[in-house]
XYZ file of C-alpha atoms in Angstrom:
378
model
C 101.079 62.042 102.961
C 98.644 63.036 100.225
C 98.574 66.627 98.927
C 95.870 68.063 96.666
C 96.959 71.386 95.114
C 94.900 73.869 93.071
C 96.197 76.823 91.082
C 94.855 78.579 88.003
C 97.680 80.471 86.302
C 101.346 80.419 85.285
C 102.749 82.157 88.386
C 100.862 79.729 90.620
C 102.278 76.831 88.625
C 105.797 78.161 89.276
C 105.330 78.641 93.018
C 103.438 75.380 93.495
C 106.089 73.401 91.597
C 108.841 74.756 93.848
C 106.720 73.975 96.903
C 106.196 70.403 95.641
C 109.927 70.012 95.148
C 110.594 71.038 98.747
C 107.712 68.951 100.120
C 109.367 65.880 98.595
C 112.455 66.623 100.703
C 110.338 66.929 103.851
C 108.049 64.000 103.055
C 109.636 61.203 101.020
C 106.210 59.501 100.766
C 104.487 62.584 99.324
C 101.709 61.938 96.814
C 100.405 64.807 94.671
C 97.218 65.395 92.740
C 96.677 68.858 91.310
C 95.143 71.444 89.032
C 98.123 73.310 87.597
C 100.621 73.354 84.782
C 103.719 71.904 83.174
C 106.108 72.893 85.984
C 103.992 71.060 88.551
C 103.711 68.078 86.216
C 107.509 67.907 86.076
C 107.534 67.339 89.854
C 105.359 64.226 89.511
C 101.888 63.277 90.635
C 98.614 63.380 88.699
C 97.312 66.501 86.942
C 93.528 66.766 86.804
C 93.283 69.942 84.703
C 95.794 72.299 83.115
C 95.343 75.941 84.075
C 94.918 76.922 80.418
C 91.560 75.105 80.553
C 90.370 76.963 83.647
C 91.590 80.578 83.243
C 88.457 82.675 82.743
C 88.914 86.384 83.396
C 86.402 89.198 83.231
C 82.653 89.359 83.840
C 81.584 88.718 80.232
C 84.015 85.838 79.755
C 82.856 84.209 82.980
C 79.208 84.519 81.900
C 79.953 82.912 78.550
C 81.683 79.993 80.256
C 79.401 79.435 83.237
C 78.546 75.894 82.164
C 82.235 74.961 81.958
C 83.030 76.661 85.265
C 80.219 74.804 87.038
C 81.420 71.537 85.526
C 84.937 72.268 86.801
C 83.627 72.829 90.333
C 81.718 69.546 90.237
C 84.729 67.665 88.869
C 87.044 69.172 91.501
C 84.680 68.394 94.382
C 84.222 64.788 93.274
C 87.927 64.305 92.598
C 88.961 65.854 95.921
C 86.755 63.484 97.905
C 87.924 60.481 95.881
C 91.597 61.314 96.485
C 90.955 62.012 100.202
C 94.086 64.140 100.777
C 95.668 64.907 104.128
C 95.623 68.571 103.137
C 94.228 70.768 100.374
C 96.742 73.441 99.330
C 95.240 76.427 97.512
C 97.420 78.811 95.480
C 95.863 82.269 94.877
C 93.013 81.893 92.270
C 90.336 83.062 94.748
C 87.189 82.814 92.621
C 87.635 79.043 92.407
C 89.724 78.314 95.475
C 87.586 80.019 98.107
C 84.641 77.867 97.060
C 86.831 74.774 97.245
C 88.035 75.838 100.700
C 84.438 75.921 101.948
C 83.715 72.528 100.370
C 86.837 70.917 101.847
C 86.192 72.362 105.299
C 82.630 71.008 105.189
C 84.006 67.522 104.472
C 86.683 67.581 107.157
C 89.693 68.139 104.884
C 92.416 70.424 106.279
C 92.871 73.582 104.169
C 96.101 75.511 103.659
C 96.267 78.664 101.530
C 99.678 79.255 99.940
C 99.981 82.624 98.128
C 97.145 84.690 99.571
C 94.447 86.101 97.288
C 94.852 89.842 96.825
C 91.935 90.674 99.093
C 94.063 93.459 100.572
C 93.591 95.243 97.223
C 89.863 94.707 96.788
C 87.001 92.474 97.962
C 88.283 92.804 101.525
C 85.074 91.148 102.710
C 86.480 87.821 101.495
C 88.552 87.740 104.670
C 85.443 86.400 106.429
C 85.426 83.348 104.155
C 89.140 82.812 104.715
C 88.773 82.979 108.486
C 85.868 80.531 108.332
C 87.288 77.956 105.924
C 91.114 78.182 105.843
C 93.063 76.452 108.627
C 96.441 78.034 107.788
C 97.217 81.051 105.620
C 100.799 81.493 104.386
C 101.795 84.997 103.278
C 104.639 86.049 100.981
C 104.580 89.819 101.590
C 104.952 91.637 104.927
C 102.060 93.969 104.097
C 99.793 90.908 103.720
C 100.684 89.826 107.242
C 99.776 93.279 108.543
C 96.498 93.180 106.639
C 95.427 89.905 108.252
C 96.601 91.080 111.667
C 94.170 93.986 111.293
C 91.426 91.375 110.923
C 92.586 89.347 113.955
C 93.610 86.375 111.818
C 96.955 84.735 112.520
C 99.028 83.928 109.430
C 102.508 82.562 108.726
C 105.028 84.650 106.768
C 107.879 82.690 105.221
C 109.401 85.091 102.722
C 108.833 85.305 98.989
C 109.479 82.226 96.797
C 110.295 84.423 93.797
C 113.742 85.010 95.294
C 114.430 81.273 95.052
C 112.904 80.918 91.595
C 115.105 83.686 90.226
C 118.257 82.558 92.023
C 117.825 78.983 90.770
C 116.815 79.864 87.217
C 118.367 78.109 84.258
C 120.748 79.930 81.893
C 121.679 82.424 84.607
C 125.177 82.805 83.142
C 124.055 83.019 79.508
C 125.458 85.940 77.504
C 123.481 88.231 75.213
C 125.155 86.718 72.153
C 124.266 83.196 73.267
C 120.649 84.159 73.921
C 120.029 85.830 70.554
C 121.794 83.037 68.690
C 119.768 80.350 70.489
C 116.524 82.152 69.631
C 117.455 83.282 66.106
C 117.157 86.948 67.052
C 119.083 89.864 65.500
C 122.015 91.545 67.228
C 120.023 94.528 68.471
C 119.354 95.615 72.061
C 116.099 94.220 73.409
C 112.971 95.796 74.825
C 110.970 92.999 76.475
C 107.180 92.910 76.374
C 105.370 91.106 79.208
C 101.696 91.604 78.369
C 100.146 89.103 80.779
C 99.287 85.419 80.692
C 95.545 85.526 79.910
C 94.006 86.169 76.496
C 91.840 89.030 77.738
C 94.858 90.852 79.198
C 96.958 90.325 76.094
C 94.199 91.572 73.781
C 93.921 94.809 75.759
C 97.566 95.509 76.540
C 99.820 94.121 73.782
C 98.387 96.231 70.897
C 99.036 99.416 72.891
C 102.600 98.355 73.653
C 103.209 97.667 69.968
C 102.308 101.199 68.958
C 105.670 102.420 70.297
C 107.745 100.010 68.165
C 108.375 102.455 65.307
C 109.544 105.121 67.769
C 112.531 102.940 68.750
C 114.050 101.621 65.493
C 117.410 100.821 67.112
C 115.802 98.212 69.391
C 114.084 94.886 68.833
C 110.831 94.172 70.688
C 110.523 90.615 72.013
C 107.413 89.178 73.665
C 107.702 86.837 76.641
C 104.984 84.522 75.350
C 102.767 82.799 77.910
C 103.015 78.983 77.684
C 99.229 78.597 77.553
C 98.759 80.988 74.595
C 99.152 79.775 71.000
C 101.331 81.416 68.364
C 98.213 81.868 66.236
C 96.548 83.930 68.948
C 99.595 86.175 69.337
C 99.741 86.614 65.553
C 96.085 87.673 65.444
C 96.604 90.234 68.216
C 99.972 91.640 67.154
C 99.854 91.702 63.329
C 103.374 93.084 63.526
C 106.201 91.557 61.498
C 108.778 93.487 63.568
C 107.894 91.468 66.631
C 109.644 88.354 67.975
C 108.391 85.798 70.507
C 110.100 83.492 72.973
C 108.181 80.838 74.905
C 109.024 79.640 78.398
C 112.018 81.980 78.689
C 110.737 84.998 80.600
C 113.737 85.188 82.945
C 116.195 84.531 80.106
C 114.607 87.309 78.050
C 114.466 89.805 80.889
C 118.092 89.413 81.911
C 119.146 90.237 78.328
C 116.854 93.281 77.996
C 117.601 96.974 78.362
C 114.081 97.710 79.605
C 110.707 95.956 79.850
C 107.078 96.940 79.371
C 105.237 94.896 81.980
C 101.573 94.251 82.698
C 100.820 94.611 86.387
C 101.206 91.461 88.474
C 103.957 89.128 89.624
C 105.967 90.008 86.502
C 106.662 93.504 87.840
C 108.390 91.993 90.872
C 110.283 89.433 88.784
C 111.540 92.197 86.490
C 112.730 94.251 89.447
C 114.470 91.308 91.134
C 116.334 90.708 87.862
C 117.298 94.417 88.000
C 115.738 95.420 84.700
C 114.192 98.915 84.462
C 110.490 98.765 83.607
C 107.308 100.581 82.728
C 104.138 99.119 84.237
C 101.281 99.119 81.716
C 97.730 98.057 82.453
C 94.339 98.416 80.784
C 90.958 96.977 81.721
C 87.693 97.089 79.816
C 85.480 100.089 80.493
C 87.749 103.053 79.695
C 88.255 106.020 82.010
C 85.004 105.321 83.867
C 86.308 101.892 84.904
C 89.527 103.567 86.063
C 87.660 106.060 88.270
C 85.469 103.320 89.706
C 88.515 101.131 90.253
C 90.290 103.851 92.217
C 87.247 104.147 94.461
C 87.077 100.383 95.048
C 90.775 99.574 95.448
C 92.329 99.758 98.911
C 95.903 100.308 97.707
C 98.109 103.234 96.675
C 99.854 101.373 93.835
C 99.039 98.537 91.433
C 102.584 97.205 90.953
C 104.046 94.856 93.540
C 107.377 96.675 93.334
C 105.873 99.922 94.603
C 103.622 98.121 97.088
C 106.434 96.157 98.725
C 108.728 99.124 99.339
C 105.743 101.458 99.859
C 107.030 104.214 97.616
C 107.120 105.247 93.965
C 109.821 103.182 92.244
C 108.426 102.378 88.791
C 106.020 104.331 86.608
C 102.464 102.950 86.531
C 100.530 103.766 83.372
C 96.961 102.642 83.966
C 93.873 102.748 81.747
C 93.740 106.010 79.697
C 97.332 106.776 80.779
C 98.443 103.518 79.194
C 98.838 105.026 75.739
C 101.642 105.079 73.124
C 102.729 108.648 73.904
C 103.175 108.129 77.640
C 104.719 104.673 77.246
C 107.180 106.018 74.685
C 108.098 109.017 76.840
C 108.840 106.767 79.833
C 110.945 104.450 77.663
C 112.883 107.474 76.443
C 113.613 108.511 80.032
C 114.850 105.072 81.024
C 116.972 104.591 77.911
C 118.446 108.087 77.660
C 118.519 109.561 81.185
C 121.250 107.674 83.062
C 120.402 109.311 86.406
C 116.746 108.317 86.092
C 117.655 104.732 85.198
C 120.210 104.489 88.019
C 117.716 105.764 90.591
C 115.218 103.066 89.622
C 117.881 100.370 89.959
C 118.992 101.775 93.322
C 115.396 101.600 94.561
C 115.268 97.953 93.498
C 117.928 97.242 96.129
C 115.344 97.772 98.864
C 113.217 94.875 97.623
C 115.125 91.840 98.871
C 115.299 93.041 102.474
C 111.497 93.424 102.442
C 110.922 89.919 101.063
C 112.424 87.733 103.775
C 115.548 86.411 102.047
C 116.217 83.187 100.158
C 114.825 79.770 101.093
C 111.112 80.645 101.220
C 109.871 77.547 99.373
C 111.707 75.272 101.808
C 110.390 77.206 104.821
C 106.809 76.972 103.592
C 107.140 73.247 102.811
C 108.440 72.595 106.319
C 105.579 74.568 107.904
C 102.964 72.737 105.834
C 104.428 69.291 106.509
C 104.858 69.896 110.239
C 101.324 71.228 110.546
C 99.735 68.242 108.810
C 101.951 65.768 110.662
C 100.949 67.321 113.992
C 97.247 67.160 113.146
C 97.522 63.510 112.081
C 99.470 62.509 115.209
């Protein structure tokens, strides 16, 4: 069968690539065409656009790139019809993907949504579009399933594919000495910096993280560099000779770190599943006013997936004006120096796996997608 897959960021590339791998087991004749990244490309098929060419974040950035965004929609619509897939599989990326869902539905193409948009956090009204244009929604968090149930929309929960991605990661047995030698790093304990995968996020968050470097001279600060971001861009943002970078090694870096500063998103969950203590740091444009407005608009108690999944305070969330060098440094001090505090965070991490459905999620989702399409075609 023919599968057309669309994602717009690094985490989507990871999940979609694992789904493609499992779909090939279910369907030995699988053909793929996609908008994604290097991990998806490694699974075969034809890539139409790399996500680094389509990741526009923030109102001003979107306005500046409207011509390109419109051209991408036109290209995707034309390409989708030309490929004539048996199913369109959408991975998060709602601004683009919800429009493509409507287009596909209009032209009789079956639509599956894998990795739900975070409409449970904000823009809840988008559920109407999903109910109208998405044939099957696959959820990776139990609270997502409950959200859709509230809206009388049946979904399929299959667990969280991050469990598989982390369990099957490369270099799982690598030692600290091997890691620092392979990356030409000094023999100093590591504080990992995960500042996001988009330029706008990195520009806002990384400089604040870097202001705590001098407070911790006994540690080295290493950035988990996003594959789509150039070294030149990081250099222009950081301007810090005490900083090191590793590309395409987020899991390797985390498992060798004492603690991590993490921008909100999937990375908070990955860090927790690797059992690394963390501080969640997030800033948006607009200052404290944007924070107050955001709190009024958001439908959630927490911004980190770790806290959301277990529905309690597990990791510190420093948002907007609270994301400052003093508060970040104080939280790092607690984690590094207060053994009871650190141990409690790690103990709370133990609750995560039982909430996420266990291993084998990618295979379960692939089977559900294949069986659904096969049934419809029969």
